[in-house]
mmCIF file of C-alpha atoms and ligand atoms in Angstrom:
data_model
loop_
_atom_site.group_PDB
_atom_site.id
_atom_site.type_symbol
_atom_site.label_atom_id
_atom_site.label_comp_id
_atom_site.label_asym_id
_atom_site.label_seq_id
_atom_site.Cartn_x
_atom_site.Cartn_y
_atom_site.Cartn_z
ATOM 1 C CA MET A 40 196.417 256.013 43.958
ATOM 2 C CA LYS A 41 194.664 253.308 45.981
ATOM 3 C CA LYS A 42 196.609 250.134 46.864
ATOM 4 C CA ILE A 43 194.094 247.549 47.936
ATOM 5 C CA LEU A 44 194.663 244.385 49.958
ATOM 6 C CA ILE A 45 191.840 241.827 49.797
ATOM 7 C CA THR A 46 191.777 239.175 52.537
ATOM 8 C CA GLY A 47 190.014 235.844 51.984
ATOM 9 C CA ALA A 48 190.342 236.597 48.294
ATOM 10 C CA LEU A 49 189.976 233.076 46.951
ATOM 11 C CA GLY A 50 186.409 232.731 48.231
ATOM 12 C CA GLN A 51 183.122 233.403 46.431
ATOM 13 C CA ILE A 52 183.300 237.225 46.574
ATOM 14 C CA GLY A 53 187.070 237.650 46.495
ATOM 15 C CA THR A 54 187.719 235.717 43.291
ATOM 16 C CA ASP A 55 185.337 237.892 41.265
ATOM 17 C CA LEU A 56 186.198 241.049 43.214
ATOM 18 C CA THR A 57 189.908 240.729 42.454
ATOM 19 C CA VAL A 58 189.254 240.508 38.702
ATOM 20 C CA TYR A 59 186.744 243.393 38.864
ATOM 21 C CA MET A 60 188.965 245.674 40.956
ATOM 22 C CA ARG A 61 192.098 244.932 38.950
ATOM 23 C CA GLU A 62 190.242 246.215 35.874
ATOM 24 C CA ILE A 63 189.412 249.463 37.695
ATOM 25 C CA TYR A 64 192.553 250.089 39.779
ATOM 26 C CA GLY A 65 195.218 248.157 37.819
ATOM 27 C CA ASP A 66 196.675 244.641 38.236
ATOM 28 C CA GLU A 67 199.540 245.818 40.446
ATOM 29 C CA ASN A 68 197.316 247.851 42.777
ATOM 30 C CA VAL A 69 195.013 245.064 43.917
ATOM 31 C CA ILE A 70 196.634 242.417 46.094
ATOM 32 C CA PRO A 71 194.459 239.391 46.780
ATOM 33 C CA SER A 72 195.490 237.287 49.759
ATOM 34 C CA SER A 73 194.495 233.975 51.246
ATOM 35 C CA ARG A 74 195.559 231.535 53.946
ATOM 36 C CA THR A 75 196.430 228.980 51.240
ATOM 37 C CA ILE A 76 197.043 229.523 47.525
ATOM 38 C CA PRO A 77 197.000 226.660 44.996
ATOM 39 C CA ASP A 78 200.095 226.957 42.712
ATOM 40 C CA ASP A 79 197.955 227.025 39.574
ATOM 41 C CA HIS A 80 195.333 229.552 40.737
ATOM 42 C CA PHE A 81 194.293 231.728 37.789
ATOM 43 C CA LEU A 82 194.627 234.970 39.788
ATOM 44 C CA LEU A 83 198.410 234.410 39.922
ATOM 45 C CA LYS A 84 198.628 234.999 36.153
ATOM 46 C CA LYS A 85 197.690 238.701 36.344
ATOM 47 C CA GLY A 86 199.445 239.989 39.447
ATOM 48 C CA PRO A 87 200.678 239.220 42.943
ATOM 49 C CA VAL A 88 198.726 236.977 45.330
ATOM 50 C CA GLU A 89 199.941 236.925 48.952
ATOM 51 C CA LYS A 90 199.737 234.226 51.574
ATOM 52 C CA VAL A 91 198.097 235.841 54.613
ATOM 53 C CA ASP A 92 196.340 234.212 57.542
ATOM 54 C CA VAL A 93 194.241 237.005 59.087
ATOM 55 C CA LEU A 94 194.890 235.541 62.524
ATOM 56 C CA SER A 95 198.520 236.649 62.091
ATOM 57 C CA ARG A 96 198.822 240.397 62.610
ATOM 58 C CA ALA A 97 202.497 240.138 61.587
ATOM 59 C CA ALA A 98 201.551 238.627 58.218
ATOM 60 C CA LEU A 99 199.061 241.439 57.599
ATOM 61 C CA GLU A 100 201.685 244.053 58.625
ATOM 62 C CA ARG A 101 204.255 242.569 56.269
ATOM 63 C CA VAL A 102 202.005 242.772 53.200
ATOM 64 C CA VAL A 103 200.683 246.229 54.123
ATOM 65 C CA LYS A 104 204.260 247.564 54.345
ATOM 66 C CA GLU A 105 205.597 245.682 51.301
ATOM 67 C CA TYR A 106 202.896 247.013 48.958
ATOM 68 C CA SER A 107 202.228 250.397 50.661
ATOM 69 C CA ILE A 108 198.595 249.372 51.092
ATOM 70 C CA THR A 109 196.027 252.174 51.543
ATOM 71 C CA HIS A 110 192.785 250.134 51.762
ATOM 72 C CA ILE A 111 191.865 246.679 53.071
ATOM 73 C CA ILE A 112 188.781 244.834 51.838
ATOM 74 C CA HIS A 113 188.424 242.268 54.595
ATOM 75 C CA LEU A 114 186.497 239.246 53.306
ATOM 76 C CA ALA A 115 188.010 236.358 55.292
ATOM 77 C CA ALA A 116 185.207 234.881 57.422
ATOM 78 C CA ILE A 117 183.395 231.663 58.299
ATOM 79 C CA LEU A 118 179.767 231.770 57.080
ATOM 80 C CA SER A 119 176.536 230.867 58.859
ATOM 81 C CA ALA A 120 176.021 227.110 58.339
ATOM 82 C CA LYS A 121 179.719 226.249 58.683
ATOM 83 C CA GLY A 122 179.989 228.472 61.759
ATOM 84 C CA GLU A 123 177.467 226.326 63.618
ATOM 85 C CA GLU A 124 179.731 223.258 63.147
ATOM 86 C CA ASN A 125 182.514 224.925 65.119
ATOM 87 C CA PRO A 126 181.327 228.129 66.823
ATOM 88 C CA GLN A 127 184.593 228.709 68.706
ATOM 89 C CA MET A 128 186.610 228.626 65.477
ATOM 90 C CA ALA A 129 184.070 230.879 63.702
ATOM 91 C CA TRP A 130 184.269 233.434 66.526
ATOM 92 C CA ASP A 131 188.075 233.318 66.502
ATOM 93 C CA ILE A 132 188.438 233.847 62.750
ATOM 94 C CA ASN A 133 185.602 236.346 62.376
ATOM 95 C CA MET A 134 186.423 238.495 65.411
ATOM 96 C CA ASN A 135 190.180 238.207 65.843
ATOM 97 C CA GLY A 136 190.698 238.410 62.081
ATOM 98 C CA LEU A 137 188.735 241.672 62.011
ATOM 99 C CA LEU A 138 190.487 243.017 65.114
ATOM 100 C CA ASN A 139 193.880 242.366 63.482
ATOM 101 C CA VAL A 140 192.787 244.137 60.302
ATOM 102 C CA LEU A 141 191.469 247.140 62.273
ATOM 103 C CA GLU A 142 194.613 247.354 64.390
ATOM 104 C CA VAL A 143 196.887 247.251 61.323
ATOM 105 C CA ALA A 144 194.628 249.901 59.749
ATOM 106 C CA ARG A 145 194.869 252.118 62.858
ATOM 107 C CA GLU A 146 198.636 251.851 63.018
ATOM 108 C CA ASN A 147 199.201 252.423 59.296
ATOM 109 C CA ASP A 148 196.397 254.902 58.573
ATOM 110 C CA LEU A 149 194.442 252.623 56.219
ATOM 111 C CA ALA A 150 190.762 252.486 55.283
ATOM 112 C CA VAL A 151 188.807 249.252 55.801
ATOM 113 C CA LEU A 152 185.714 247.933 54.052
ATOM 114 C CA THR A 153 184.294 244.684 55.386
ATOM 115 C CA PRO A 154 181.049 242.914 54.504
ATOM 116 C CA SER A 155 178.432 242.305 57.115
ATOM 117 C CA SER A 156 175.357 240.194 56.378
ATOM 118 C CA ILE A 157 171.596 239.766 56.704
ATOM 119 C CA ALA A 158 172.700 237.333 59.427
ATOM 120 C CA VAL A 159 172.952 240.284 61.853
ATOM 121 C CA PHE A 160 169.174 240.054 62.165
ATOM 122 C CA GLY A 161 167.324 237.492 64.238
ATOM 123 C CA PRO A 162 163.898 236.074 65.009
ATOM 124 C CA ASP A 163 162.785 239.265 66.846
ATOM 125 C CA THR A 164 163.642 241.536 63.898
ATOM 126 C CA PRO A 165 160.728 242.800 61.738
ATOM 127 C CA LYS A 166 160.625 240.291 58.849
ATOM 128 C CA GLU A 167 159.314 242.381 55.959
ATOM 129 C CA GLU A 168 161.158 245.439 54.653
ATOM 130 C CA THR A 169 163.577 245.111 57.577
ATOM 131 C CA PRO A 170 164.747 248.672 58.381
ATOM 132 C CA GLN A 171 168.363 249.836 58.501
ATOM 133 C CA ASP A 172 168.133 250.468 62.247
ATOM 134 C CA THR A 173 166.115 247.857 64.085
ATOM 135 C CA ILE A 174 166.274 244.979 66.589
ATOM 136 C CA MET A 175 169.424 242.915 66.072
ATOM 137 C CA ARG A 176 169.491 239.787 68.185
ATOM 138 C CA PRO A 177 170.907 237.082 65.904
ATOM 139 C CA THR A 178 170.917 233.451 67.008
ATOM 140 C CA THR A 179 173.900 232.147 64.976
ATOM 141 C CA ILE A 180 177.555 232.557 65.908
ATOM 142 C CA TYR A 181 178.128 234.042 62.440
ATOM 143 C CA GLY A 182 175.395 236.640 63.009
ATOM 144 C CA ILE A 183 176.671 237.419 66.504
ATOM 145 C CA SER A 184 180.195 237.910 65.121
ATOM 146 C CA LYS A 185 178.854 240.138 62.327
ATOM 147 C CA VAL A 186 176.893 242.403 64.728
ATOM 148 C CA SER A 187 179.944 242.593 66.989
ATOM 149 C CA GLY A 188 182.093 243.305 63.931
ATOM 150 C CA GLU A 189 179.810 246.163 62.864
ATOM 151 C CA LEU A 190 180.059 247.695 66.357
ATOM 152 C CA LEU A 191 183.822 247.201 66.493
ATOM 153 C CA ALA A 192 184.318 248.806 63.069
ATOM 154 C CA ASP A 193 182.140 251.778 64.088
ATOM 155 C CA TYR A 194 184.166 252.028 67.321
ATOM 156 C CA TYR A 195 187.435 252.214 65.348
ATOM 157 C CA TYR A 196 185.914 254.999 63.249
ATOM 158 C CA GLU A 197 184.607 257.019 66.226
ATOM 159 C CA ARG A 198 187.522 256.408 68.582
ATOM 160 C CA PHE A 199 190.544 256.253 66.265
ATOM 161 C CA GLY A 200 189.317 257.870 63.043
ATOM 162 C CA VAL A 201 189.851 254.739 60.949
ATOM 163 C CA ASP A 202 187.721 255.063 57.785
ATOM 164 C CA THR A 203 185.593 251.917 58.165
ATOM 165 C CA ARG A 204 182.638 251.061 55.900
ATOM 166 C CA GLY A 205 180.443 247.991 55.540
ATOM 167 C CA ILE A 206 177.583 246.397 53.640
ATOM 168 C CA ARG A 207 175.042 243.870 54.927
ATOM 169 C CA PHE A 208 175.099 241.423 52.058
ATOM 170 C CA PRO A 209 172.174 239.147 51.307
ATOM 171 C CA GLY A 210 172.793 235.729 49.682
ATOM 172 C CA LEU A 211 175.120 236.172 46.709
ATOM 173 C CA ILE A 212 174.640 234.287 43.464
ATOM 174 C CA SER A 213 177.653 233.915 41.196
ATOM 175 C CA SER A 214 178.885 231.846 38.272
ATOM 176 C CA GLU A 215 182.620 231.769 39.107
ATOM 177 C CA ALA A 216 183.797 230.595 42.557
ATOM 178 C CA LYS A 217 181.172 228.543 44.398
ATOM 179 C CA PRO A 218 180.042 229.651 47.864
ATOM 180 C CA GLY A 219 180.908 227.528 50.889
ATOM 181 C CA GLY A 220 179.210 227.091 54.247
ATOM 182 C CA GLY A 221 176.332 229.549 53.811
ATOM 183 C CA THR A 222 172.581 229.224 54.377
ATOM 184 C CA THR A 223 171.822 230.912 51.052
ATOM 185 C CA ASP A 224 174.156 228.601 49.063
ATOM 186 C CA TYR A 225 171.196 226.565 47.746
ATOM 187 C CA ALA A 226 170.487 229.444 45.357
ATOM 188 C CA VAL A 227 173.828 228.755 43.621
ATOM 189 C CA HIS A 228 173.877 224.927 43.842
ATOM 190 C CA ILE A 229 170.450 224.757 42.186
ATOM 191 C CA PHE A 230 171.896 226.124 38.911
ATOM 192 C CA TYR A 231 174.677 223.511 38.693
ATOM 193 C CA GLU A 232 172.216 220.677 39.382
ATOM 194 C CA ALA A 233 169.603 222.084 37.004
ATOM 195 C CA LEU A 234 172.150 222.107 34.172
ATOM 196 C CA LYS A 235 173.824 218.782 35.015
ATOM 197 C CA ASN A 236 170.944 216.595 36.303
ATOM 198 C CA LYS A 237 167.745 218.592 35.587
ATOM 199 C CA HIS A 238 166.862 218.061 39.232
ATOM 200 C CA TYR A 239 167.687 219.651 42.590
ATOM 201 C CA LYS A 240 166.906 218.715 46.177
ATOM 202 C CA SER A 241 166.782 221.903 48.217
ATOM 203 C CA PHE A 242 168.025 221.949 51.807
ATOM 204 C CA ILE A 243 165.919 225.108 52.308
ATOM 205 C CA ASP A 244 162.153 224.618 52.505
ATOM 206 C CA LYS A 245 159.388 225.837 50.223
ATOM 207 C CA GLY A 246 158.095 229.270 51.227
ATOM 208 C CA THR A 247 161.367 230.391 52.861
ATOM 209 C CA TYR A 248 162.102 233.851 51.512
ATOM 210 C CA MET A 249 165.561 235.408 51.767
ATOM 211 C CA ASP A 250 167.165 238.446 50.157
ATOM 212 C CA MET A 251 169.555 237.708 47.311
ATOM 213 C CA MET A 252 171.831 239.566 44.922
ATOM 214 C CA TYR A 253 173.683 238.747 41.708
ATOM 215 C CA MET A 254 177.454 239.066 42.038
ATOM 216 C CA PRO A 255 177.934 241.889 39.460
ATOM 217 C CA ASP A 256 175.701 244.099 41.645
ATOM 218 C CA ALA A 257 177.596 243.064 44.801
ATOM 219 C CA LEU A 258 180.974 243.937 43.240
ATOM 220 C CA ARG A 259 179.700 247.304 42.074
ATOM 221 C CA ALA A 260 178.289 247.968 45.567
ATOM 222 C CA ILE A 261 181.708 247.363 47.143
ATOM 223 C CA VAL A 262 183.455 249.795 44.810
ATOM 224 C CA GLU A 263 180.672 252.404 45.054
ATOM 225 C CA LEU A 264 180.773 252.359 48.857
ATOM 226 C CA LEU A 265 184.586 252.418 48.830
ATOM 227 C CA GLU A 266 184.480 255.518 46.615
ATOM 228 C CA ALA A 267 181.512 257.171 48.388
ATOM 229 C CA ASP A 268 181.899 260.712 49.727
ATOM 230 C CA PRO A 269 182.549 260.314 53.500
ATOM 231 C CA GLU A 270 180.597 263.526 54.186
ATOM 232 C CA LYS A 271 177.427 261.822 52.954
ATOM 233 C CA LEU A 272 177.767 258.671 55.088
ATOM 234 C CA ILE A 273 175.571 258.872 58.164
ATOM 235 C CA HIS A 274 175.795 255.148 58.722
ATOM 236 C CA ARG A 275 179.053 253.324 58.224
ATOM 237 C CA ASN A 276 178.850 249.776 59.571
ATOM 238 C CA ALA A 277 176.880 248.546 57.891
ATOM 239 C CA PHE A 278 174.316 249.317 55.152
ATOM 240 C CA ASN A 279 171.316 247.164 54.257
ATOM 241 C CA ILE A 280 171.389 246.435 50.531
ATOM 242 C CA THR A 281 169.273 244.069 48.476
ATOM 243 C CA ALA A 282 168.280 243.264 44.911
ATOM 244 C CA MET A 283 165.582 240.567 45.108
ATOM 245 C CA SER A 284 163.817 238.215 47.511
ATOM 246 C CA PHE A 285 162.531 234.748 46.575
ATOM 247 C CA ASP A 286 161.896 231.256 47.909
ATOM 248 C CA PRO A 287 163.219 228.028 46.276
ATOM 249 C CA GLU A 288 159.941 227.532 44.368
ATOM 250 C CA GLU A 289 160.087 230.948 42.680
ATOM 251 C CA LEU A 290 163.716 230.423 41.725
ATOM 252 C CA ALA A 291 162.902 226.978 40.297
ATOM 253 C CA ASP A 292 160.003 228.433 38.251
ATOM 254 C CA GLU A 293 162.369 230.985 36.742
ATOM 255 C CA ILE A 294 164.956 228.285 35.944
ATOM 256 C CA LYS A 295 162.206 226.178 34.290
ATOM 257 C CA LYS A 296 161.700 228.947 31.723
ATOM 258 C CA HIS A 297 165.186 228.026 30.447
ATOM 259 C CA ILE A 298 165.268 224.302 31.326
ATOM 260 C CA PRO A 299 161.639 223.076 31.081
ATOM 261 C CA GLU A 300 162.478 219.520 32.291
ATOM 262 C CA PHE A 301 163.909 220.855 35.568
ATOM 263 C CA THR A 302 162.264 219.549 38.742
ATOM 264 C CA LEU A 303 162.676 220.647 42.356
ATOM 265 C CA ALA A 304 162.329 218.451 45.446
ATOM 266 C CA TYR A 305 163.105 219.078 49.109
ATOM 267 C CA ASP A 306 165.468 217.459 51.566
ATOM 268 C CA VAL A 307 165.357 220.125 54.260
ATOM 269 C CA ASN A 308 168.316 220.439 56.619
ATOM 270 C CA PRO A 309 166.633 221.369 59.936
ATOM 271 C CA GLY A 310 169.639 223.231 61.352
ATOM 272 C CA VAL A 311 170.166 225.369 58.265
ATOM 273 C CA GLN A 312 166.415 225.874 57.812
ATOM 274 C CA LYS A 313 166.250 227.277 61.348
ATOM 275 C CA ILE A 314 168.933 229.821 60.427
ATOM 276 C CA ALA A 315 167.035 230.823 57.262
ATOM 277 C CA GLU A 316 163.818 231.278 59.249
ATOM 278 C CA SER A 317 165.567 233.586 61.709
ATOM 279 C CA TRP A 318 166.548 235.997 58.898
ATOM 280 C CA PRO A 319 164.420 238.683 57.205
ATOM 281 C CA ASN A 320 162.189 237.938 54.208
ATOM 282 C CA SER A 321 163.048 241.262 52.599
ATOM 283 C CA LEU A 322 165.218 244.279 53.441
ATOM 284 C CA ASP A 323 164.668 248.018 53.224
ATOM 285 C CA ASP A 324 167.819 249.434 51.609
ATOM 286 C CA SER A 325 166.663 253.047 51.320
ATOM 287 C CA GLU A 326 169.511 254.441 53.481
ATOM 288 C CA ALA A 327 172.151 252.976 51.121
ATOM 289 C CA ARG A 328 170.193 254.430 48.192
ATOM 290 C CA LYS A 329 170.076 257.868 49.863
ATOM 291 C CA GLN A 330 173.585 258.019 51.301
ATOM 292 C CA TRP A 331 175.684 256.607 48.447
ATOM 293 C CA GLY A 332 173.352 256.069 45.518
ATOM 294 C CA TRP A 333 172.946 252.270 45.757
ATOM 295 C CA LYS A 334 170.705 250.743 43.059
ATOM 296 C CA PRO A 335 170.670 247.092 41.925
ATOM 297 C CA GLU A 336 170.671 246.260 38.209
ATOM 298 C CA TYR A 337 169.684 242.595 38.310
ATOM 299 C CA GLY A 338 166.331 241.121 39.338
ATOM 300 C CA ILE A 339 165.456 237.399 39.420
ATOM 301 C CA GLU A 340 164.707 237.192 35.662
ATOM 302 C CA SER A 341 167.864 238.852 34.400
ATOM 303 C CA MET A 342 169.996 237.084 37.045
ATOM 304 C CA VAL A 343 168.704 233.617 36.089
ATOM 305 C CA SER A 344 169.218 234.070 32.357
ATOM 306 C CA ASP A 345 172.719 235.478 32.845
ATOM 307 C CA MET A 346 173.679 232.688 35.300
ATOM 308 C CA ILE A 347 172.516 229.971 32.914
ATOM 309 C CA GLU A 348 174.309 231.571 29.970
ATOM 310 C CA LYS A 349 177.575 231.960 31.941
ATOM 311 C CA LEU A 350 177.489 228.434 33.386
ATOM 312 C CA LYS A 351 176.775 226.927 29.945
ATOM 313 C CA LYS A 352 179.756 228.841 28.540
ATOM 314 C CA LYS A 353 181.880 227.369 31.330
ATOM 315 C CA GLY A 354 180.768 223.899 30.219
ATOM 316 C CA VAL A 355 178.592 223.105 33.259
HETATM 317 C C1 AKB B 172 175.351 232.885 54.477
HETATM 318 O O1 AKB B 172 174.364 232.300 54.007
HETATM 319 O O2 AKB B 172 175.900 232.582 55.543
HETATM 320 C C2 AKB B 172 175.893 234.076 53.716
HETATM 321 C C3 AKB B 172 175.312 235.347 54.203
HETATM 322 C C4 AKB B 172 173.914 235.711 53.879
HETATM 323 O O3 AKB B 172 175.974 236.085 54.869
HETATM 324 N N1 AKB B 172 175.646 233.907 52.314
#
């Protein structure tokens, strides 16, 4: 029986992932953790939530021992836009957090799955259908930490036999927890503004294409890779996966089908725009499809209608 610790579990992925994994593995077998936990957080109703700062190896050790953890899903990280505000802090959390997780995994014989990102690519990377193995010279501290993290996780697999696996996530769109500090966050904010004010000012410019994915596909990808047959994994850290690629205009046009009065304007943030322009326009995810059967279910149309329905139900 798997006992799964999730770090950074109160963020955009972790909140949904905890609910999703508790349904599959049981409430008591999935332990979300975070540096701070509000007393009234809804995850506390269904099972344990632990206070863990990933910069404390002792705190990780304690929870691993207390719950006889077998797998860590390591989500705690500072994202791209926020990382540029304080690169030293982003490096510390992203690298030393991962190193602590890998060390605890090595010492306690645990498996580790940690997301990487499209941010591992940079301006020199082929932009269209970006291959699994290609030039990786990112220009953000987040991207640099994610490339280094991929190499470090592969090193722990090769050198110490720790079962490490990773996914290069594109921008994730979700109706529950909001994202924070990412370049792709506009693709979530736009829905809230479209429903509340029928208008959105995008900080990402017209014509800027980035890969995106709806959260239900991202959650399924995590569990499918976690459960994948190790014999079939040629790559480990980390797999390109994608579901769709669009620019703000195409997303707005799709939203207009549901909210005809919706209008889009631009107030481009030059720093964040530069990050977006350094990333691919579209990814080739054929290795993930071949090696562990990855296949997205949601495209832009089905994602937009589901998002709007879910947000309306939530009273947005
Ligand atoms: C970000 O925009 O920083 C993240 C990512 C693509 O990793 N959403």
